[in-house]
């Protein structure tokens, strides 16, 4: 998978499709962000299409939960932005227990805020990996 696989009409498609979302993540998360370590928030319109990518770069030693915790209220206040795709970016490695824990934290925080988490992805220099979909991850299309 890579951004080179994106169909021409990808901006109008929902990011609830893991293959499409992985390609969009590959497009918007730069090699520099992967090298430095970053968190990405692909803000979605109602229906799940990409509205705006936001990358918080060089997270370094900061607890990613705190970054997600600060972003949720910001996203909540944005008009016509009922959810997002979460991206964990780092140079290398596979999905870890810490990634799974952050994924669950984001899932719970989104549920509490009434937001849809359209998916969580790990982006490394080797590619993009979709974290497994849990029952609670199913997007609530049109959630406000």
mmCIF file of N, CA and C in Angstrom:
data_model
loop_
_atom_site.group_PDB
_atom_site.id
_atom_site.type_symbol
_atom_site.label_atom_id
_atom_site.label_comp_id
_atom_site.label_asym_id
_atom_site.label_seq_id
_atom_site.Cartn_x
_atom_site.Cartn_y
_atom_site.Cartn_z
ATOM 1 N N UNK A 1 0.823 -1.173 0.000
ATOM 2 C CA UNK A 1 0.000 0.000 0.000
ATOM 3 C C UNK A 1 0.881 1.255 0.000
ATOM 4 N N UNK A 2 0.448 2.252 -0.740
ATOM 5 C CA UNK A 2 1.117 3.539 -0.708
ATOM 6 C C UNK A 2 0.194 4.587 -1.319
ATOM 7 N N UNK A 3 0.592 5.829 -1.157
ATOM 8 C CA UNK A 3 -0.228 6.914 -1.683
ATOM 9 C C UNK A 3 -0.360 6.834 -3.209
ATOM 10 N N UNK A 4 0.530 6.103 -3.853
ATOM 11 C CA UNK A 4 0.462 5.958 -5.310
ATOM 12 C C UNK A 4 -0.745 5.138 -5.742
ATOM 13 N N UNK A 5 -1.375 4.431 -4.798
ATOM 14 C CA UNK A 5 -2.554 3.614 -5.100
ATOM 15 C C UNK A 5 -3.860 4.389 -4.977
ATOM 16 N N UNK A 6 -3.805 5.645 -4.582
ATOM 17 C CA UNK A 6 -5.039 6.399 -4.352
ATOM 18 C C UNK A 6 -5.824 6.603 -5.638
ATOM 19 N N UNK A 7 -7.138 6.354 -5.598
ATOM 20 C CA UNK A 7 -7.973 6.638 -6.774
ATOM 21 C C UNK A 7 -8.146 8.148 -6.932
ATOM 22 N N UNK A 8 -8.503 8.561 -8.124
ATOM 23 C CA UNK A 8 -8.658 9.994 -8.402
ATOM 24 C C UNK A 8 -9.672 10.677 -7.490
ATOM 25 N N UNK A 9 -10.710 9.951 -7.097
ATOM 26 C CA UNK A 9 -11.767 10.561 -6.288
ATOM 27 C C UNK A 9 -11.577 10.342 -4.785
ATOM 28 N N UNK A 10 -10.351 10.020 -4.356
ATOM 29 C CA UNK A 10 -10.129 9.695 -2.947
ATOM 30 C C UNK A 10 -10.568 10.799 -1.989
ATOM 31 N N UNK A 11 -10.464 12.090 -2.340
ATOM 32 C CA UNK A 11 -10.888 13.103 -1.361
ATOM 33 C C UNK A 11 -12.372 13.035 -1.000
ATOM 34 N N UNK A 12 -13.175 12.403 -1.835
ATOM 35 C CA UNK A 12 -14.612 12.316 -1.556
ATOM 36 C C UNK A 12 -14.992 11.028 -0.838
ATOM 37 N N UNK A 13 -14.058 10.110 -0.687
ATOM 38 C CA UNK A 13 -14.358 8.796 -0.100
ATOM 39 C C UNK A 13 -14.149 8.802 1.414
ATOM 40 N N UNK A 14 -14.881 7.933 2.075
ATOM 41 C CA UNK A 14 -14.794 7.806 3.530
ATOM 42 C C UNK A 14 -13.527 7.071 3.940
ATOM 43 N N UNK A 15 -12.931 7.544 5.014
ATOM 44 C CA UNK A 15 -11.735 6.896 5.552
ATOM 45 C C UNK A 15 -12.082 5.711 6.447
ATOM 46 N N UNK A 16 -13.328 5.239 6.375
ATOM 47 C CA UNK A 16 -13.666 4.022 7.102
ATOM 48 C C UNK A 16 -13.192 2.782 6.341
ATOM 49 N N UNK A 17 -12.695 2.966 5.125
ATOM 50 C CA UNK A 17 -12.097 1.882 4.339
ATOM 51 C C UNK A 17 -10.616 1.816 4.718
ATOM 52 N N UNK A 18 -10.194 0.753 5.417
ATOM 53 C CA UNK A 18 -8.806 0.685 5.905
ATOM 54 C C UNK A 18 -7.746 0.778 4.809
ATOM 55 N N UNK A 19 -7.993 0.206 3.645
ATOM 56 C CA UNK A 19 -7.004 0.274 2.564
ATOM 57 C C UNK A 19 -6.848 1.705 2.058
ATOM 58 N N UNK A 20 -7.967 2.386 1.854
ATOM 59 C CA UNK A 20 -7.923 3.773 1.411
ATOM 60 C C UNK A 20 -7.285 4.650 2.486
ATOM 61 N N UNK A 21 -7.704 4.473 3.727
ATOM 62 C CA UNK A 21 -7.165 5.295 4.817
ATOM 63 C C UNK A 21 -5.655 5.097 4.960
ATOM 64 N N UNK A 22 -5.175 3.867 4.820
ATOM 65 C CA UNK A 22 -3.727 3.610 4.917
ATOM 66 C C UNK A 22 -2.975 4.372 3.825
ATOM 67 N N UNK A 23 -3.533 4.412 2.623
ATOM 68 C CA UNK A 23 -2.892 5.154 1.542
ATOM 69 C C UNK A 23 -2.908 6.659 1.808
ATOM 70 N N UNK A 24 -4.008 7.160 2.372
ATOM 71 C CA UNK A 24 -4.083 8.593 2.711
ATOM 72 C C UNK A 24 -3.082 8.912 3.817
ATOM 73 N N UNK A 25 -2.977 8.045 4.814
ATOM 74 C CA UNK A 25 -1.979 8.236 5.875
ATOM 75 C C UNK A 25 -0.590 8.298 5.260
ATOM 76 N N UNK A 26 -0.292 7.393 4.330
ATOM 77 C CA UNK A 26 1.012 7.379 3.670
ATOM 78 C C UNK A 26 1.274 8.690 2.942
ATOM 79 N N UNK A 27 0.224 9.278 2.380
ATOM 80 C CA UNK A 27 0.347 10.543 1.659
ATOM 81 C C UNK A 27 0.627 11.715 2.599
ATOM 82 N N UNK A 28 -0.083 11.797 3.715
ATOM 83 C CA UNK A 28 -0.028 13.006 4.542
ATOM 84 C C UNK A 28 1.025 12.974 5.646
ATOM 85 N N UNK A 29 1.500 11.806 6.034
ATOM 86 C CA UNK A 29 2.517 11.733 7.097
ATOM 87 C C UNK A 29 3.890 11.640 6.426
ATOM 88 N N UNK A 30 4.651 12.703 6.558
ATOM 89 C CA UNK A 30 5.931 12.803 5.851
ATOM 90 C C UNK A 30 6.995 11.889 6.460
ATOM 91 N N UNK A 31 8.051 11.673 5.684
ATOM 92 C CA UNK A 31 9.200 10.918 6.192
ATOM 93 C C UNK A 31 9.821 11.633 7.392
ATOM 94 N N UNK A 32 9.826 12.955 7.361
ATOM 95 C CA UNK A 32 10.384 13.724 8.486
ATOM 96 C C UNK A 32 9.577 13.486 9.760
ATOM 97 N N UNK A 33 8.243 13.451 9.634
ATOM 98 C CA UNK A 33 7.394 13.185 10.801
ATOM 99 C C UNK A 33 7.620 11.765 11.322
ATOM 100 N N UNK A 34 7.814 10.827 10.424
ATOM 101 C CA UNK A 34 8.078 9.449 10.838
ATOM 102 C C UNK A 34 9.434 9.364 11.543
ATOM 103 N N UNK A 35 10.423 10.076 11.020
ATOM 104 C CA UNK A 35 11.756 10.058 11.631
ATOM 105 C C UNK A 35 11.754 10.673 13.022
ATOM 106 N N UNK A 36 11.040 11.774 13.172
ATOM 107 C CA UNK A 36 11.031 12.509 14.437
ATOM 108 C C UNK A 36 10.072 11.910 15.456
ATOM 109 N N UNK A 37 9.061 11.193 14.974
ATOM 110 C CA UNK A 37 7.999 10.703 15.856
ATOM 111 C C UNK A 37 6.919 11.760 15.933
ATOM 112 N N UNK A 38 5.703 11.380 15.630
ATOM 113 C CA UNK A 38 4.608 12.355 15.586
ATOM 114 C C UNK A 38 3.277 11.647 15.806
ATOM 115 N N UNK A 39 2.267 12.444 16.075
ATOM 116 C CA UNK A 39 0.886 11.963 16.101
ATOM 117 C C UNK A 39 0.126 12.737 15.036
ATOM 118 N N UNK A 40 -0.651 12.016 14.250
ATOM 119 C CA UNK A 40 -1.436 12.652 13.216
ATOM 120 C C UNK A 40 -2.920 12.516 13.526
ATOM 121 N N UNK A 41 -3.658 13.540 13.189
ATOM 122 C CA UNK A 41 -5.108 13.564 13.341
ATOM 123 C C UNK A 41 -5.673 13.951 11.983
ATOM 124 N N UNK A 42 -6.244 12.990 11.281
ATOM 125 C CA UNK A 42 -6.854 13.264 9.990
ATOM 126 C C UNK A 42 -8.311 13.607 10.261
ATOM 127 N N UNK A 43 -8.595 14.889 10.305
ATOM 128 C CA UNK A 43 -9.928 15.370 10.641
ATOM 129 C C UNK A 43 -10.893 15.028 9.508
ATOM 130 N N UNK A 44 -12.055 14.502 9.865
ATOM 131 C CA UNK A 44 -13.014 14.021 8.877
ATOM 132 C C UNK A 44 -14.298 14.835 8.882
ATOM 133 N N UNK A 45 -14.856 14.972 7.696
ATOM 134 C CA UNK A 45 -16.167 15.585 7.523
ATOM 135 C C UNK A 45 -17.238 14.561 7.904
ATOM 136 N N UNK A 46 -18.490 15.000 8.037
ATOM 137 C CA UNK A 46 -19.573 14.024 8.188
ATOM 138 C C UNK A 46 -19.505 13.038 7.017
ATOM 139 N N UNK A 47 -19.603 11.773 7.313
ATOM 140 C CA UNK A 47 -19.470 10.752 6.280
ATOM 141 C C UNK A 47 -18.074 10.173 6.200
ATOM 142 N N UNK A 48 -17.097 10.827 6.819
ATOM 143 C CA UNK A 48 -15.766 10.250 6.943
ATOM 144 C C UNK A 48 -14.720 10.671 5.941
ATOM 145 N N UNK A 49 -15.016 11.570 5.015
ATOM 146 C CA UNK A 49 -13.973 12.007 4.074
ATOM 147 C C UNK A 49 -13.028 12.983 4.772
ATOM 148 N N UNK A 50 -11.805 13.049 4.264
ATOM 149 C CA UNK A 50 -10.773 13.896 4.865
ATOM 150 C C UNK A 50 -11.113 15.373 4.719
ATOM 151 N N UNK A 51 -11.118 16.083 5.838
ATOM 152 C CA UNK A 51 -11.297 17.535 5.814
ATOM 153 C C UNK A 51 -9.938 18.219 5.895
ATOM 154 N N UNK A 52 -9.107 17.779 6.864
ATOM 155 C CA UNK A 52 -7.806 18.429 7.076
ATOM 156 C C UNK A 52 -6.905 17.524 7.897
ATOM 157 N N UNK A 53 -5.684 17.288 7.438
ATOM 158 C CA UNK A 53 -4.739 16.564 8.287
ATOM 159 C C UNK A 53 -4.039 17.532 9.243
ATOM 160 N N UNK A 54 -3.835 17.083 10.462
ATOM 161 C CA UNK A 54 -3.087 17.851 11.462
ATOM 162 C C UNK A 54 -2.040 16.908 12.033
ATOM 163 N N UNK A 55 -0.776 17.315 11.986
ATOM 164 C CA UNK A 55 0.297 16.480 12.529
ATOM 165 C C UNK A 55 0.970 17.235 13.658
ATOM 166 N N UNK A 56 1.017 16.581 14.815
ATOM 167 C CA UNK A 56 1.723 17.121 15.971
ATOM 168 C C UNK A 56 3.091 16.463 15.952
ATOM 169 N N UNK A 57 4.090 17.225 15.568
ATOM 170 C CA UNK A 57 5.421 16.673 15.346
ATOM 171 C C UNK A 57 6.284 16.621 16.586
ATOM 172 N N UNK A 58 7.295 15.781 16.481
ATOM 173 C CA UNK A 58 8.312 15.644 17.516
ATOM 174 C C UNK A 58 7.719 15.493 18.905
ATOM 175 N N UNK A 59 6.846 14.492 19.058
ATOM 176 C CA UNK A 59 6.219 14.270 20.357
ATOM 177 C C UNK A 59 7.256 13.863 21.394
ATOM 178 N N UNK A 60 8.313 13.202 20.949
ATOM 179 C CA UNK A 60 9.417 12.864 21.837
ATOM 180 C C UNK A 60 9.002 12.135 23.092
ATOM 181 N N UNK A 61 9.330 12.741 24.206
ATOM 182 C CA UNK A 61 9.086 12.100 25.502
ATOM 183 C C UNK A 61 7.707 12.380 26.073
ATOM 184 N N UNK A 62 6.942 13.206 25.397
ATOM 185 C CA UNK A 62 5.604 13.523 25.896
ATOM 186 C C UNK A 62 4.703 12.294 25.788
ATOM 187 N N UNK A 63 3.859 12.112 26.777
ATOM 188 C CA UNK A 63 2.914 10.997 26.775
ATOM 189 C C UNK A 63 1.901 11.226 25.650
ATOM 190 N N UNK A 64 1.828 10.296 24.684
ATOM 191 C CA UNK A 64 0.879 10.473 23.579
ATOM 192 C C UNK A 64 -0.571 10.601 24.043
ATOM 193 N N UNK A 65 -0.907 10.000 25.188
ATOM 194 C CA UNK A 65 -2.275 10.133 25.709
ATOM 195 C C UNK A 65 -2.586 11.593 26.018
ATOM 196 N N UNK A 66 -1.590 12.309 26.528
ATOM 197 C CA UNK A 66 -1.811 13.723 26.838
ATOM 198 C C UNK A 66 -2.064 14.527 25.568
ATOM 199 N N UNK A 67 -1.341 14.193 24.503
ATOM 200 C CA UNK A 67 -1.552 14.890 23.228
ATOM 201 C C UNK A 67 -2.960 14.603 22.708
ATOM 202 N N UNK A 68 -3.347 13.336 22.716
ATOM 203 C CA UNK A 68 -4.693 12.965 22.274
ATOM 204 C C UNK A 68 -5.729 13.633 23.175
ATOM 205 N N UNK A 69 -5.486 13.611 24.476
ATOM 206 C CA UNK A 69 -6.405 14.226 25.431
ATOM 207 C C UNK A 69 -6.584 15.716 25.201
ATOM 208 N N UNK A 70 -5.535 16.407 24.760
ATOM 209 C CA UNK A 70 -5.647 17.844 24.461
ATOM 210 C C UNK A 70 -6.330 18.092 23.117
ATOM 211 N N UNK A 71 -6.155 17.173 22.182
ATOM 212 C CA UNK A 71 -6.730 17.372 20.847
ATOM 213 C C UNK A 71 -8.230 17.095 20.787
ATOM 214 N N UNK A 72 -8.706 16.163 21.596
ATOM 215 C CA UNK A 72 -10.124 15.778 21.548
ATOM 216 C C UNK A 72 -11.047 16.993 21.747
ATOM 217 N N UNK A 73 -10.850 17.822 22.784
ATOM 218 C CA UNK A 73 -11.744 18.985 22.944
ATOM 219 C C UNK A 73 -11.635 19.982 21.785
ATOM 220 N N UNK A 74 -10.443 20.102 21.209
ATOM 221 C CA UNK A 74 -10.274 21.001 20.063
ATOM 222 C C UNK A 74 -11.105 20.487 18.887
ATOM 223 N N UNK A 75 -10.993 19.186 18.620
ATOM 224 C CA UNK A 75 -11.739 18.594 17.512
ATOM 225 C C UNK A 75 -13.243 18.669 17.772
ATOM 226 N N UNK A 76 -13.616 18.442 19.029
ATOM 227 C CA UNK A 76 -15.034 18.527 19.420
ATOM 228 C C UNK A 76 -15.644 19.879 19.055
ATOM 229 N N UNK A 77 -14.850 20.940 19.169
ATOM 230 C CA UNK A 77 -15.344 22.293 18.930
ATOM 231 C C UNK A 77 -15.333 22.707 17.460
ATOM 232 N N UNK A 78 -14.744 21.880 16.599
ATOM 233 C CA UNK A 78 -14.686 22.236 15.179
ATOM 234 C C UNK A 78 -16.027 21.952 14.507
ATOM 235 N N UNK A 79 -16.520 22.891 13.713
ATOM 236 C CA UNK A 79 -17.794 22.644 13.019
ATOM 237 C C UNK A 79 -17.625 21.571 11.939
ATOM 238 N N UNK A 80 -18.646 20.756 11.766
ATOM 239 C CA UNK A 80 -18.681 19.731 10.714
ATOM 240 C C UNK A 80 -17.481 18.790 10.742
ATOM 241 N N UNK A 81 -17.007 18.488 11.952
ATOM 242 C CA UNK A 81 -15.882 17.570 12.117
ATOM 243 C C UNK A 81 -16.255 16.552 13.194
ATOM 244 N N UNK A 82 -17.021 15.529 12.811
ATOM 245 C CA UNK A 82 -17.517 14.577 13.799
ATOM 246 C C UNK A 82 -16.531 13.482 14.188
ATOM 247 N N UNK A 83 -15.326 13.518 13.633
ATOM 248 C CA UNK A 83 -14.371 12.479 14.006
ATOM 249 C C UNK A 83 -13.064 12.628 13.266
ATOM 250 N N UNK A 84 -12.193 11.633 13.456
ATOM 251 C CA UNK A 84 -10.862 11.685 12.875
ATOM 252 C C UNK A 84 -10.256 10.292 12.788
ATOM 253 N N UNK A 85 -9.156 10.227 12.069
ATOM 254 C CA UNK A 85 -8.304 9.045 12.015
ATOM 255 C C UNK A 85 -7.059 9.401 12.818
ATOM 256 N N UNK A 86 -6.631 8.502 13.684
ATOM 257 C CA UNK A 86 -5.436 8.718 14.510
ATOM 258 C C UNK A 86 -4.252 8.012 13.873
ATOM 259 N N UNK A 87 -3.111 8.709 13.805
ATOM 260 C CA UNK A 87 -1.896 8.131 13.229
ATOM 261 C C UNK A 87 -0.754 8.245 14.233
ATOM 262 N N UNK A 88 -0.090 7.132 14.467
ATOM 263 C CA UNK A 88 1.108 7.079 15.294
ATOM 264 C C UNK A 88 2.276 6.964 14.321
ATOM 265 N N UNK A 89 3.170 7.923 14.320
ATOM 266 C CA UNK A 89 4.285 7.917 13.370
ATOM 267 C C UNK A 89 5.612 7.770 14.122
ATOM 268 N N UNK A 90 6.444 6.873 13.615
ATOM 269 C CA UNK A 90 7.790 6.683 14.164
ATOM 270 C C UNK A 90 8.644 6.032 13.082
ATOM 271 N N UNK A 91 9.950 6.019 13.276
ATOM 272 C CA UNK A 91 10.823 5.521 12.209
ATOM 273 C C UNK A 91 10.635 4.044 11.867
ATOM 274 N N UNK A 92 10.470 3.203 12.881
ATOM 275 C CA UNK A 92 10.424 1.757 12.601
ATOM 276 C C UNK A 92 9.660 1.026 13.684
ATOM 277 N N UNK A 93 9.471 -0.266 13.443
ATOM 278 C CA UNK A 93 8.844 -1.125 14.439
ATOM 279 C C UNK A 93 7.418 -1.474 14.081
ATOM 280 N N UNK A 94 6.925 -2.484 14.774
ATOM 281 C CA UNK A 94 5.555 -2.921 14.580
ATOM 282 C C UNK A 94 4.655 -2.372 15.668
ATOM 283 N N UNK A 95 3.417 -2.793 15.642
ATOM 284 C CA UNK A 95 2.423 -2.368 16.628
ATOM 285 C C UNK A 95 2.808 -2.949 17.982
ATOM 286 N N UNK A 96 2.819 -2.084 19.001
ATOM 287 C CA UNK A 96 3.214 -2.479 20.356
ATOM 288 C C UNK A 96 2.020 -2.436 21.295
ATOM 289 N N UNK A 97 2.230 -2.947 22.504
ATOM 290 C CA UNK A 97 1.186 -2.840 23.522
ATOM 291 C C UNK A 97 0.874 -1.382 23.840
ATOM 292 N N UNK A 98 1.896 -0.528 23.813
ATOM 293 C CA UNK A 98 1.670 0.903 24.059
ATOM 294 C C UNK A 98 0.775 1.501 22.969
ATOM 295 N N UNK A 99 0.968 1.073 21.732
ATOM 296 C CA UNK A 99 0.114 1.540 20.626
ATOM 297 C C UNK A 99 -1.324 1.088 20.844
ATOM 298 N N UNK A 100 -1.483 -0.164 21.246
ATOM 299 C CA UNK A 100 -2.825 -0.701 21.491
ATOM 300 C C UNK A 100 -3.502 0.041 22.637
ATOM 301 N N UNK A 101 -2.723 0.364 23.652
ATOM 302 C CA UNK A 101 -3.257 1.100 24.799
ATOM 303 C C UNK A 101 -3.692 2.515 24.381
ATOM 304 N N UNK A 102 -2.875 3.171 23.572
ATOM 305 C CA UNK A 102 -3.230 4.507 23.084
ATOM 306 C C UNK A 102 -4.470 4.433 22.197
ATOM 307 N N UNK A 103 -4.535 3.426 21.385
ATOM 308 C CA UNK A 103 -5.706 3.206 20.526
ATOM 309 C C UNK A 103 -6.973 3.077 21.385
ATOM 310 N N UNK A 104 -6.900 2.295 22.446
ATOM 311 C CA UNK A 104 -8.059 2.119 23.326
ATOM 312 C C UNK A 104 -8.404 3.421 24.042
ATOM 313 N N UNK A 105 -7.367 4.149 24.475
ATOM 314 C CA UNK A 105 -7.583 5.442 25.119
ATOM 315 C C UNK A 105 -8.328 6.384 24.162
ATOM 316 N N UNK A 106 -7.874 6.451 22.909
ATOM 317 C CA UNK A 106 -8.511 7.323 21.922
ATOM 318 C C UNK A 106 -9.945 6.882 21.656
ATOM 319 N N UNK A 107 -10.140 5.591 21.601
ATOM 320 C CA UNK A 107 -11.482 5.043 21.389
ATOM 321 C C UNK A 107 -12.427 5.478 22.510
ATOM 322 N N UNK A 108 -11.980 5.318 23.748
ATOM 323 C CA UNK A 108 -12.795 5.699 24.898
ATOM 324 C C UNK A 108 -13.036 7.209 24.944
ATOM 325 N N UNK A 109 -11.978 7.991 24.679
ATOM 326 C CA UNK A 109 -12.111 9.450 24.700
ATOM 327 C C UNK A 109 -13.069 9.935 23.617
ATOM 328 N N UNK A 110 -13.005 9.318 22.446
ATOM 329 C CA UNK A 110 -13.921 9.687 21.365
ATOM 330 C C UNK A 110 -15.360 9.341 21.732
ATOM 331 N N UNK A 111 -15.549 8.185 22.316
ATOM 332 C CA UNK A 111 -16.898 7.794 22.726
ATOM 333 C C UNK A 111 -17.447 8.787 23.742
ATOM 334 N N UNK A 112 -16.629 9.178 24.715
ATOM 335 C CA UNK A 112 -17.062 10.142 25.728
ATOM 336 C C UNK A 112 -17.388 11.507 25.118
ATOM 337 N N UNK A 113 -16.646 11.873 24.059
ATOM 338 C CA UNK A 113 -16.828 13.182 23.431
ATOM 339 C C UNK A 113 -17.875 13.166 22.322
ATOM 340 N N UNK A 114 -18.376 11.989 21.965
ATOM 341 C CA UNK A 114 -19.342 11.902 20.877
ATOM 342 C C UNK A 114 -18.706 12.015 19.506
ATOM 343 N N UNK A 115 -17.413 11.701 19.413
ATOM 344 C CA UNK A 115 -16.701 11.738 18.141
ATOM 345 C C UNK A 115 -16.544 10.324 17.589
ATOM 346 N N UNK A 116 -16.354 10.218 16.294
ATOM 347 C CA UNK A 116 -16.076 8.935 15.656
ATOM 348 C C UNK A 116 -14.569 8.795 15.463
ATOM 349 N N UNK A 117 -14.022 7.683 15.890
ATOM 350 C CA UNK A 117 -12.638 7.349 15.571
ATOM 351 C C UNK A 117 -12.713 6.431 14.362
ATOM 352 N N UNK A 118 -12.345 6.955 13.194
ATOM 353 C CA UNK A 118 -12.509 6.225 11.940
ATOM 354 C C UNK A 118 -11.445 5.156 11.762
ATOM 355 N N UNK A 119 -10.399 5.192 12.567
ATOM 356 C CA UNK A 119 -9.349 4.184 12.484
ATOM 357 C C UNK A 119 -8.092 4.691 13.156
ATOM 358 N N UNK A 120 -7.209 3.764 13.501
ATOM 359 C CA UNK A 120 -5.913 4.095 14.073
ATOM 360 C C UNK A 120 -4.854 3.359 13.261
ATOM 361 N N UNK A 121 -3.792 4.080 12.901
ATOM 362 C CA UNK A 121 -2.757 3.544 12.019
ATOM 363 C C UNK A 121 -1.374 3.851 12.576
ATOM 364 N N UNK A 122 -0.458 2.940 12.323
ATOM 365 C CA UNK A 122 0.954 3.140 12.623
ATOM 366 C C UNK A 122 1.659 3.411 11.307
ATOM 367 N N UNK A 123 2.358 4.536 11.210
ATOM 368 C CA UNK A 123 3.110 4.881 10.006
ATOM 369 C C UNK A 123 4.598 4.861 10.329
ATOM 370 N N UNK A 124 5.347 4.003 9.638
ATOM 371 C CA UNK A 124 6.800 3.933 9.769
ATOM 372 C C UNK A 124 7.405 4.079 8.374
ATOM 373 N N UNK A 125 8.732 4.097 8.308
ATOM 374 C CA UNK A 125 9.379 4.165 6.995
ATOM 375 C C UNK A 125 9.089 2.916 6.173
ATOM 376 N N UNK A 126 8.731 1.816 6.833
ATOM 377 C CA UNK A 126 8.436 0.567 6.127
ATOM 378 C C UNK A 126 7.015 0.517 5.575
ATOM 379 N N UNK A 127 6.147 1.393 6.041
ATOM 380 C CA UNK A 127 4.776 1.393 5.547
ATOM 381 C C UNK A 127 3.773 1.789 6.605
ATOM 382 N N UNK A 128 2.524 1.504 6.337
ATOM 383 C CA UNK A 128 1.416 1.892 7.208
ATOM 384 C C UNK A 128 0.661 0.630 7.624
ATOM 385 N N UNK A 129 0.409 0.514 8.935
ATOM 386 C CA UNK A 129 -0.299 -0.638 9.485
ATOM 387 C C UNK A 129 -1.570 -0.173 10.177
ATOM 388 N N UNK A 130 -2.658 -0.826 9.853
ATOM 389 C CA UNK A 130 -3.947 -0.536 10.488
ATOM 390 C C UNK A 130 -4.040 -1.334 11.775
ATOM 391 N N UNK A 131 -4.307 -0.683 12.892
ATOM 392 C CA UNK A 131 -4.530 -1.421 14.126
ATOM 393 C C UNK A 131 -5.854 -2.163 14.009
ATOM 394 N N UNK A 132 -5.913 -3.355 14.559
ATOM 395 C CA UNK A 132 -7.134 -4.164 14.418
ATOM 396 C C UNK A 132 -8.372 -3.420 14.899
ATOM 397 N N UNK A 133 -9.459 -3.673 14.208
ATOM 398 C CA UNK A 133 -10.725 -3.023 14.525
ATOM 399 C C UNK A 133 -11.399 -3.779 15.666
ATOM 400 N N UNK A 134 -11.655 -3.061 16.735
ATOM 401 C CA UNK A 134 -12.400 -3.620 17.864
ATOM 402 C C UNK A 134 -13.871 -3.301 17.648
ATOM 403 N N UNK A 135 -14.724 -4.007 18.352
ATOM 404 C CA UNK A 135 -16.167 -3.796 18.197
ATOM 405 C C UNK A 135 -16.548 -2.331 18.371
ATOM 406 N N UNK A 136 -15.950 -1.650 19.339
ATOM 407 C CA UNK A 136 -16.284 -0.255 19.605
ATOM 408 C C UNK A 136 -15.744 0.715 18.588
ATOM 409 N N UNK A 137 -14.913 0.241 17.637
ATOM 410 C CA UNK A 137 -14.293 1.132 16.669
ATOM 411 C C UNK A 137 -15.192 1.420 15.482
ATOM 412 N N UNK A 138 -16.228 0.642 15.285
ATOM 413 C CA UNK A 138 -17.089 0.834 14.128
ATOM 414 C C UNK A 138 -17.567 2.280 14.105
ATOM 415 N N UNK A 139 -17.257 3.011 13.024
ATOM 416 C CA UNK A 139 -17.622 4.420 12.976
ATOM 417 C C UNK A 139 -19.125 4.635 13.077
ATOM 418 N N UNK A 140 -19.494 5.653 13.787
ATOM 419 C CA UNK A 140 -20.893 6.061 13.878
ATOM 420 C C UNK A 140 -21.084 7.132 12.816
ATOM 421 N N UNK A 141 -21.413 6.747 11.609
ATOM 422 C CA UNK A 141 -21.540 7.679 10.501
ATOM 423 C C UNK A 141 -22.537 8.781 10.844
ATOM 424 N N UNK A 142 -22.070 10.002 10.645
ATOM 425 C CA UNK A 142 -22.938 11.150 10.890
ATOM 426 C C UNK A 142 -23.006 11.550 12.352
ATOM 427 N N UNK A 143 -22.124 10.987 13.186
ATOM 428 C CA UNK A 143 -22.135 11.369 14.600
ATOM 429 C C UNK A 143 -21.788 12.841 14.727
ATOM 430 N N UNK A 144 -22.394 13.471 15.686
ATOM 431 C CA UNK A 144 -22.115 14.905 15.867
ATOM 432 C C UNK A 144 -21.322 15.129 17.127
#
